[in-house]
Amino acid sequence: MIMFMNNSDSEEEPCNERTSLMSAESPPVPSYQDGLEALEAGEAQAHRRRAAGGSRGPNNIAGGETSGSGVPVRERALENEEEELTLKYGAKHVIMLFVPVTLCMIVVVATIKSVRFYTEKNGQLIYTPFSEDTPSVGQRLLNSVLNTIVMISVIIVMTVFLVLLYKYRCYKFIHGWLILSSLMLLFLFTYIYLGEVLKTYNVAMDYPTLFIVIWNFGAVGMICIHWKGPLQLQQAYLIMISALMALVFIKYLPEWSAWVILGAISIYDLMAVLCPKGPLRMLVETAQERNEPIFPALIYSSAMMWTVGMAKPDTAARGPSQQTWDAAEDGREHLRSPSHAESQMSETRSPVPTRPVTSLEELEEEERGVKLGLGDFIFYSVLVGKAAATASGDWNTTLACFVAILIGLCLTLLLLAVFKKALPALPISITFGLIFYFSTDNLVRPFMDTLASHQLYI
Amino acid sequence: MGAAVFWGCSAIAFGPAAALVLLTVAAEPLRVIVLVAGAFFWLLSLLAASLLWFVWAQLSGREDAALLPLGAAAAVLLQELCRFACFKVLKKADEGLATLSEDGQSPISVRQMAYVSGLSFGIISGVFSISNILADSAGPGTVGIHGDSPYYFITSAFLTMALVLLHTFWGIIFFDACERRRAGGLGLVVGSHLLTSGLTFLNPWYEASLGPIFILTLCTGLWAFGTAGGSFHNVLKCLSCKQEPEGQVMLYSALQVPPEE
């Protein structure tokens, strides 16, 4: 998952960008105007394929996992804009990401704690072929490491495949893949989820009603995510599909494998985004060369990006959206399975309402959106959801992981403001989350339980 | 037991905190970030305290209950240490924000950060103390069936509320004492925290623990109010809703370019 600054679509944008959170003396950086958009695209990463359980058989259409956590934070500063204002936008951007991440986690934790289905063990995905039902600890550890290796290799293959497809401009393929992925997620997984929730609360629903509900939900979701729709509705759909994906992961990844995979994927993310030959970095650079925004899909964006650069008449304004659309197509193809498609949903599609852009200030306002790849949402929610599922009924562990992830996100955004280039959003948060999970579960829990049993407060 | 107890105790424990957050913190992004950062620091202190407890319990081999006073005291001291660390980090951040801003003024003052970080310590401390208890209270059961007090839930809720408020007040006093380098304030904060924790050892003798803790909360609140610059005069002024006439009036005419002769 990458976070990075997003640049405006239009090169003719008269304003220069300045980095936010930098000291006032830093000069405006015109060069960012072009390439940054490409950075955004680079985030699309490995999609996780998640065949819905073993019963579906290998539904691995191509399950690369796109760990696209791109978070382009773009702080554009007007010529006479205050540093303070820039910084305020920095803090505002952090909150704009806190809210959806928190919402996604709340949905996942609420589901895990109430619906038994997602904590029952019902087979494994083919991406984790080794079983963990072995008697010895060493064997179990070995199996989980092997599972991780298999999963990460699939992700790497998928990401490389995506980069190649993007390089050779197979946009249609990407687009079709993405559509298939989101179809599966919006219809099938939602149907399963709704079924389980209804079962848990013992609510009866007849098939015609169910059909109408699922059909409407899915159709509106497809439109919002792939075409146009109100920003908040699009954001809501992206959050919901991230939560659904995370729930599938929580259900089908075996215990130890899940933790090792979380650790491995953050290392992979770090390398893929920062190493010169990393697939994600190459993706970003390719998009930069072509001057197109990469993979607007599969990215959660908190503001309308397309109004950027609309100081010009309609034709110019139309341009960026078309570009992004194509770029989104590119981003989609990497999705192998529907699961990652959704993870890669970006809402770039949606915010193209005709907005009369009048002043440059408005442009700047609108443009300051923060983007985070859906893969990041998914993995954050997997960590917190696993903590909720496996921490022996303890709420403290879940809360500690939640705070850890938020702090990691905050630090990553700070680094983003400092370095102003695509950054992986997983490593810091997942590291903090893992540390807090294991330490809270093993050290803090007995201490707090002892204190609570004597009604002692510290 | 059941939903009524759950919602009632949650409201008692977190009502003031929720009101404070919604009214004063939620609207400002910087304050929300400080809130989360404060929670993180408190978690670090709890981690350190639990590690210490774990090592002690393993080394001494004694049963847990005998080590509890020591463990609780260590936890209190570590919390105050982390509050100090939080102060240092926030002060640095404040200076950074001030340099970044154009007029040299940070968008958030140290006093505001003191309040928000104290509140965050309180909220996370309260949540960690009572969340499992609340989760249990929503389910079936009989309180005190083995001879313990039947008022466990409600007293826990009140204690949590007091703790949340106390942490907020301690945060304000502590940061102010650190700013002015007054060891007295620091000592009093640490002392009253230890006293509060010690009083909870008197549970279930609630008259001796809850009563003094609430009196302590009130006194600390008044002290924090005074530290933050409040006074009886201010309260009266606020209550009378009088608009103070502006001391300075900006004359825009003075800023205009004088007309050409």
PDB file of N, CA and C in Angstrom, chain B residues 208-261:
ATOM      1  N   ALA B 208     -15.133   4.456  52.201  1.00  0.00           N
ATOM      2  CA  ALA B 208     -13.760   4.919  52.410  1.00  0.00           C
ATOM      3  C   ALA B 208     -13.009   5.127  51.113  1.00  0.00           C
ATOM      4  N   SER B 209     -13.466   4.510  50.049  1.00  0.00           N
ATOM      5  CA  SER B 209     -12.702   4.666  48.811  1.00  0.00           C
ATOM      6  C   SER B 209     -13.377   5.648  47.866  1.00  0.00           C
ATOM      7  N   LEU B 210     -14.674   5.454  47.612  1.00  0.00           N
ATOM      8  CA  LEU B 210     -15.344   6.327  46.647  1.00  0.00           C
ATOM      9  C   LEU B 210     -15.463   7.753  47.149  1.00  0.00           C
ATOM     10  N   GLY B 211     -15.853   7.905  48.414  1.00  0.00           N
ATOM     11  CA  GLY B 211     -16.043   9.236  48.965  1.00  0.00           C
ATOM     12  C   GLY B 211     -14.797  10.090  48.852  1.00  0.00           C
ATOM     13  N   PRO B 212     -13.693   9.638  49.474  1.00  0.00           N
ATOM     14  CA  PRO B 212     -12.460  10.435  49.369  1.00  0.00           C
ATOM     15  C   PRO B 212     -11.999  10.651  47.934  1.00  0.00           C
ATOM     16  N   ILE B 213     -12.219   9.643  47.078  1.00  0.00           N
ATOM     17  CA  ILE B 213     -11.773   9.835  45.691  1.00  0.00           C
ATOM     18  C   ILE B 213     -12.563  10.961  45.047  1.00  0.00           C
ATOM     19  N   PHE B 214     -13.855  11.032  45.318  1.00  0.00           N
ATOM     20  CA  PHE B 214     -14.629  12.108  44.718  1.00  0.00           C
ATOM     21  C   PHE B 214     -14.259  13.459  45.286  1.00  0.00           C
ATOM     22  N   ILE B 215     -13.961  13.481  46.593  1.00  0.00           N
ATOM     23  CA  ILE B 215     -13.513  14.752  47.181  1.00  0.00           C
ATOM     24  C   ILE B 215     -12.193  15.164  46.545  1.00  0.00           C
ATOM     25  N   LEU B 216     -11.328  14.185  46.370  1.00  0.00           N
ATOM     26  CA  LEU B 216     -10.038  14.452  45.726  1.00  0.00           C
ATOM     27  C   LEU B 216     -10.234  14.971  44.310  1.00  0.00           C
ATOM     28  N   THR B 217     -11.195  14.364  43.594  1.00  0.00           N
ATOM     29  CA  THR B 217     -11.478  14.819  42.223  1.00  0.00           C
ATOM     30  C   THR B 217     -11.901  16.280  42.233  1.00  0.00           C
ATOM     31  N   LEU B 218     -12.790  16.607  43.150  1.00  0.00           N
ATOM     32  CA  LEU B 218     -13.277  17.988  43.224  1.00  0.00           C
ATOM     33  C   LEU B 218     -12.127  18.950  43.506  1.00  0.00           C
ATOM     34  N   CYS B 219     -11.310  18.591  44.502  1.00  0.00           N
ATOM     35  CA  CYS B 219     -10.204  19.489  44.851  1.00  0.00           C
ATOM     36  C   CYS B 219      -9.224  19.631  43.694  1.00  0.00           C
ATOM     37  N   THR B 220      -8.900  18.495  43.070  1.00  0.00           N
ATOM     38  CA  THR B 220      -7.969  18.560  41.940  1.00  0.00           C
ATOM     39  C   THR B 220      -8.574  19.380  40.810  1.00  0.00           C
ATOM     40  N   GLY B 221      -9.874  19.263  40.636  1.00  0.00           N
ATOM     41  CA  GLY B 221     -10.526  20.036  39.592  1.00  0.00           C
ATOM     42  C   GLY B 221     -10.416  21.525  39.852  1.00  0.00           C
ATOM     43  N   LEU B 222     -10.637  21.916  41.102  1.00  0.00           N
ATOM     44  CA  LEU B 222     -10.527  23.329  41.434  1.00  0.00           C
ATOM     45  C   LEU B 222      -9.090  23.808  41.252  1.00  0.00           C
ATOM     46  N   TRP B 223      -8.159  22.967  41.655  1.00  0.00           N
ATOM     47  CA  TRP B 223      -6.750  23.327  41.507  1.00  0.00           C
ATOM     48  C   TRP B 223      -6.386  23.476  40.019  1.00  0.00           C
ATOM     49  N   ALA B 224      -6.859  22.546  39.207  1.00  0.00           N
ATOM     50  CA  ALA B 224      -6.560  22.628  37.771  1.00  0.00           C
ATOM     51  C   ALA B 224      -7.211  23.862  37.165  1.00  0.00           C
ATOM     52  N   PHE B 225      -8.413  24.165  37.625  1.00  0.00           N
ATOM     53  CA  PHE B 225      -9.103  25.357  37.125  1.00  0.00           C
ATOM     54  C   PHE B 225      -8.283  26.598  37.431  1.00  0.00           C
ATOM     55  N   GLY B 226      -7.767  26.649  38.666  1.00  0.00           N
ATOM     56  CA  GLY B 226      -6.933  27.787  39.028  1.00  0.00           C
ATOM     57  C   GLY B 226      -5.646  27.828  38.232  1.00  0.00           C
ATOM     58  N   THR B 227      -5.055  26.664  38.001  1.00  0.00           N
ATOM     59  CA  THR B 227      -3.812  26.608  37.237  1.00  0.00           C
ATOM     60  C   THR B 227      -4.026  27.084  35.814  1.00  0.00           C
ATOM     61  N   ALA B 228      -5.179  26.734  35.253  1.00  0.00           N
ATOM     62  CA  ALA B 228      -5.423  27.096  33.858  1.00  0.00           C
ATOM     63  C   ALA B 228      -5.791  28.554  33.704  1.00  0.00           C
ATOM     64  N   GLY B 229      -5.846  29.281  34.795  1.00  0.00           N
ATOM     65  CA  GLY B 229      -6.109  30.696  34.688  1.00  0.00           C
ATOM     66  C   GLY B 229      -7.512  31.081  35.096  1.00  0.00           C
ATOM     67  N   GLY B 230      -8.245  30.122  35.570  1.00  0.00           N
ATOM     68  CA  GLY B 230      -9.606  30.442  35.973  1.00  0.00           C
ATOM     69  C   GLY B 230      -9.643  31.050  37.356  1.00  0.00           C
ATOM     70  N   SER B 231     -10.725  31.690  37.654  1.00  0.00           N
ATOM     71  CA  SER B 231     -10.886  32.239  38.992  1.00  0.00           C
ATOM     72  C   SER B 231     -12.369  32.436  39.221  1.00  0.00           C
ATOM     73  N   PHE B 232     -12.703  32.735  40.450  1.00  0.00           N
ATOM     74  CA  PHE B 232     -14.103  32.957  40.789  1.00  0.00           C
ATOM     75  C   PHE B 232     -14.665  34.104  39.950  1.00  0.00           C
ATOM     76  N   HIS B 233     -13.850  35.107  39.766  1.00  0.00           N
ATOM     77  CA  HIS B 233     -14.254  36.272  38.980  1.00  0.00           C
ATOM     78  C   HIS B 233     -14.626  35.869  37.555  1.00  0.00           C
ATOM     79  N   ASN B 234     -13.786  35.003  36.980  1.00  0.00           N
ATOM     80  CA  ASN B 234     -14.058  34.535  35.614  1.00  0.00           C
ATOM     81  C   ASN B 234     -15.368  33.803  35.527  1.00  0.00           C
ATOM     82  N   VAL B 235     -15.613  32.980  36.538  1.00  0.00           N
ATOM     83  CA  VAL B 235     -16.848  32.196  36.519  1.00  0.00           C
ATOM     84  C   VAL B 235     -18.051  33.125  36.565  1.00  0.00           C
ATOM     85  N   LEU B 236     -17.952  34.128  37.430  1.00  0.00           N
ATOM     86  CA  LEU B 236     -19.070  35.067  37.523  1.00  0.00           C
ATOM     87  C   LEU B 236     -19.298  35.777  36.205  1.00  0.00           C
ATOM     88  N   LYS B 237     -18.213  36.168  35.619  1.00  0.00           N
ATOM     89  CA  LYS B 237     -18.323  36.880  34.341  1.00  0.00           C
ATOM     90  C   LYS B 237     -18.958  36.002  33.279  1.00  0.00           C
ATOM     91  N   CYS B 238     -18.537  34.744  33.286  1.00  0.00           N
ATOM     92  CA  CYS B 238     -19.084  33.833  32.285  1.00  0.00           C
ATOM     93  C   CYS B 238     -20.557  33.616  32.528  1.00  0.00           C
ATOM     94  N   LEU B 239     -20.921  33.469  33.811  1.00  0.00           N
ATOM     95  CA  LEU B 239     -22.319  33.186  34.106  1.00  0.00           C
ATOM     96  C   LEU B 239     -23.207  34.376  33.803  1.00  0.00           C
ATOM     97  N   SER B 240     -22.661  35.561  33.973  1.00  0.00           N
ATOM     98  CA  SER B 240     -23.508  36.720  33.722  1.00  0.00           C
ATOM     99  C   SER B 240     -23.603  37.045  32.252  1.00  0.00           C
ATOM    100  N   CYS B 241     -22.840  36.293  31.427  1.00  0.00           N
ATOM    101  CA  CYS B 241     -22.938  36.413  29.971  1.00  0.00           C
ATOM    102  C   CYS B 241     -22.763  37.834  29.489  1.00  0.00           C
ATOM    103  N   LYS B 242     -21.903  38.535  30.168  1.00  0.00           N
ATOM    104  CA  LYS B 242     -21.702  39.919  29.732  1.00  0.00           C
ATOM    105  C   LYS B 242     -20.660  39.940  28.644  1.00  0.00           C
ATOM    106  N   GLN B 243     -20.893  40.791  27.664  1.00  0.00           N
ATOM    107  CA  GLN B 243     -19.919  40.945  26.594  1.00  0.00           C
ATOM    108  C   GLN B 243     -18.925  42.008  26.999  1.00  0.00           C
ATOM    109  N   GLU B 244     -17.704  41.663  27.107  1.00  0.00           N
ATOM    110  CA  GLU B 244     -16.715  42.645  27.498  1.00  0.00           C
ATOM    111  C   GLU B 244     -16.438  43.563  26.313  1.00  0.00           C
ATOM    112  N   PRO B 245     -16.440  44.846  26.549  1.00  0.00           N
ATOM    113  CA  PRO B 245     -16.170  45.757  25.421  1.00  0.00           C
ATOM    114  C   PRO B 245     -14.737  45.588  24.946  1.00  0.00           C
ATOM    115  N   GLU B 246     -14.577  45.678  23.663  1.00  0.00           N
ATOM    116  CA  GLU B 246     -13.268  45.454  23.088  1.00  0.00           C
ATOM    117  C   GLU B 246     -12.298  46.508  23.577  1.00  0.00           C
ATOM    118  N   GLY B 247     -11.164  46.094  23.989  1.00  0.00           N
ATOM    119  CA  GLY B 247     -10.169  47.047  24.458  1.00  0.00           C
ATOM    120  C   GLY B 247      -9.570  47.822  23.304  1.00  0.00           C
ATOM    121  N   GLN B 248      -9.461  47.136  22.184  1.00  0.00           N
ATOM    122  CA  GLN B 248      -8.872  47.815  21.035  1.00  0.00           C
ATOM    123  C   GLN B 248      -9.843  47.761  19.888  1.00  0.00           C
ATOM    124  N   VAL B 249      -9.911  48.835  19.231  1.00  0.00           N
ATOM    125  CA  VAL B 249     -10.794  48.879  18.076  1.00  0.00           C
ATOM    126  C   VAL B 249      -9.938  49.059  16.841  1.00  0.00           C
ATOM    127  N   MET B 250     -10.155  48.227  15.883  1.00  0.00           N
ATOM    128  CA  MET B 250      -9.374  48.309  14.663  1.00  0.00           C
ATOM    129  C   MET B 250     -10.002  49.342  13.752  1.00  0.00           C
ATOM    130  N   LEU B 251      -9.232  50.324  13.415  1.00  0.00           N
ATOM    131  CA  LEU B 251      -9.745  51.356  12.531  1.00  0.00           C
ATOM    132  C   LEU B 251      -9.322  51.007  11.116  1.00  0.00           C
ATOM    133  N   TYR B 252     -10.268  50.522  10.359  1.00  0.00           N
ATOM    134  CA  TYR B 252      -9.917  50.165   8.992  1.00  0.00           C
ATOM    135  C   TYR B 252      -9.550  51.365   8.162  1.00  0.00           C
ATOM    136  N   SER B 253     -10.117  52.462   8.561  1.00  0.00           N
ATOM    137  CA  SER B 253      -9.772  53.652   7.786  1.00  0.00           C
ATOM    138  C   SER B 253      -8.287  53.924   7.883  1.00  0.00           C
ATOM    139  N   ALA B 254      -7.739  53.530   8.986  1.00  0.00           N
ATOM    140  CA  ALA B 254      -6.316  53.781   9.143  1.00  0.00           C
ATOM    141  C   ALA B 254      -5.496  52.957   8.177  1.00  0.00           C
ATOM    142  N   LEU B 255      -6.076  51.875   7.671  1.00  0.00           N
ATOM    143  CA  LEU B 255      -5.323  51.010   6.777  1.00  0.00           C
ATOM    144  C   LEU B 255      -5.473  51.400   5.322  1.00  0.00           C
ATOM    145  N   GLN B 256      -6.386  52.253   5.081  1.00  0.00           N
ATOM    146  CA  GLN B 256      -6.614  52.569   3.678  1.00  0.00           C
ATOM    147  C   GLN B 256      -5.506  53.445   3.136  1.00  0.00           C
ATOM    148  N   VAL B 257      -5.318  53.307   1.873  1.00  0.00           N
ATOM    149  CA  VAL B 257      -4.334  54.187   1.231  1.00  0.00           C
ATOM    150  C   VAL B 257      -4.926  55.597   1.216  1.00  0.00           C
ATOM    151  N   PRO B 258      -4.182  56.530   1.648  1.00  0.00           N
ATOM    152  CA  PRO B 258      -4.733  57.906   1.653  1.00  0.00           C
ATOM    153  C   PRO B 258      -5.038  58.325   0.215  1.00  0.00           C
ATOM    154  N   PRO B 259      -6.121  58.986   0.036  1.00  0.00           N
ATOM    155  CA  PRO B 259      -6.520  59.362  -1.327  1.00  0.00           C
ATOM    156  C   PRO B 259      -5.518  60.341  -1.927  1.00  0.00           C
ATOM    157  N   GLU B 260      -5.405  60.209  -3.193  1.00  0.00           N
ATOM    158  CA  GLU B 260      -4.493  61.106  -3.903  1.00  0.00           C
ATOM    159  C   GLU B 260      -4.990  62.535  -3.775  1.00  0.00           C
ATOM    160  N   GLU B 261      -4.067  63.359  -3.577  1.00  0.00           N
ATOM    161  CA  GLU B 261      -4.449  64.778  -3.416  1.00  0.00           C
ATOM    162  C   GLU B 261      -4.851  65.337  -4.770  1.00  0.00           C
TER     163      GLU B 261
END
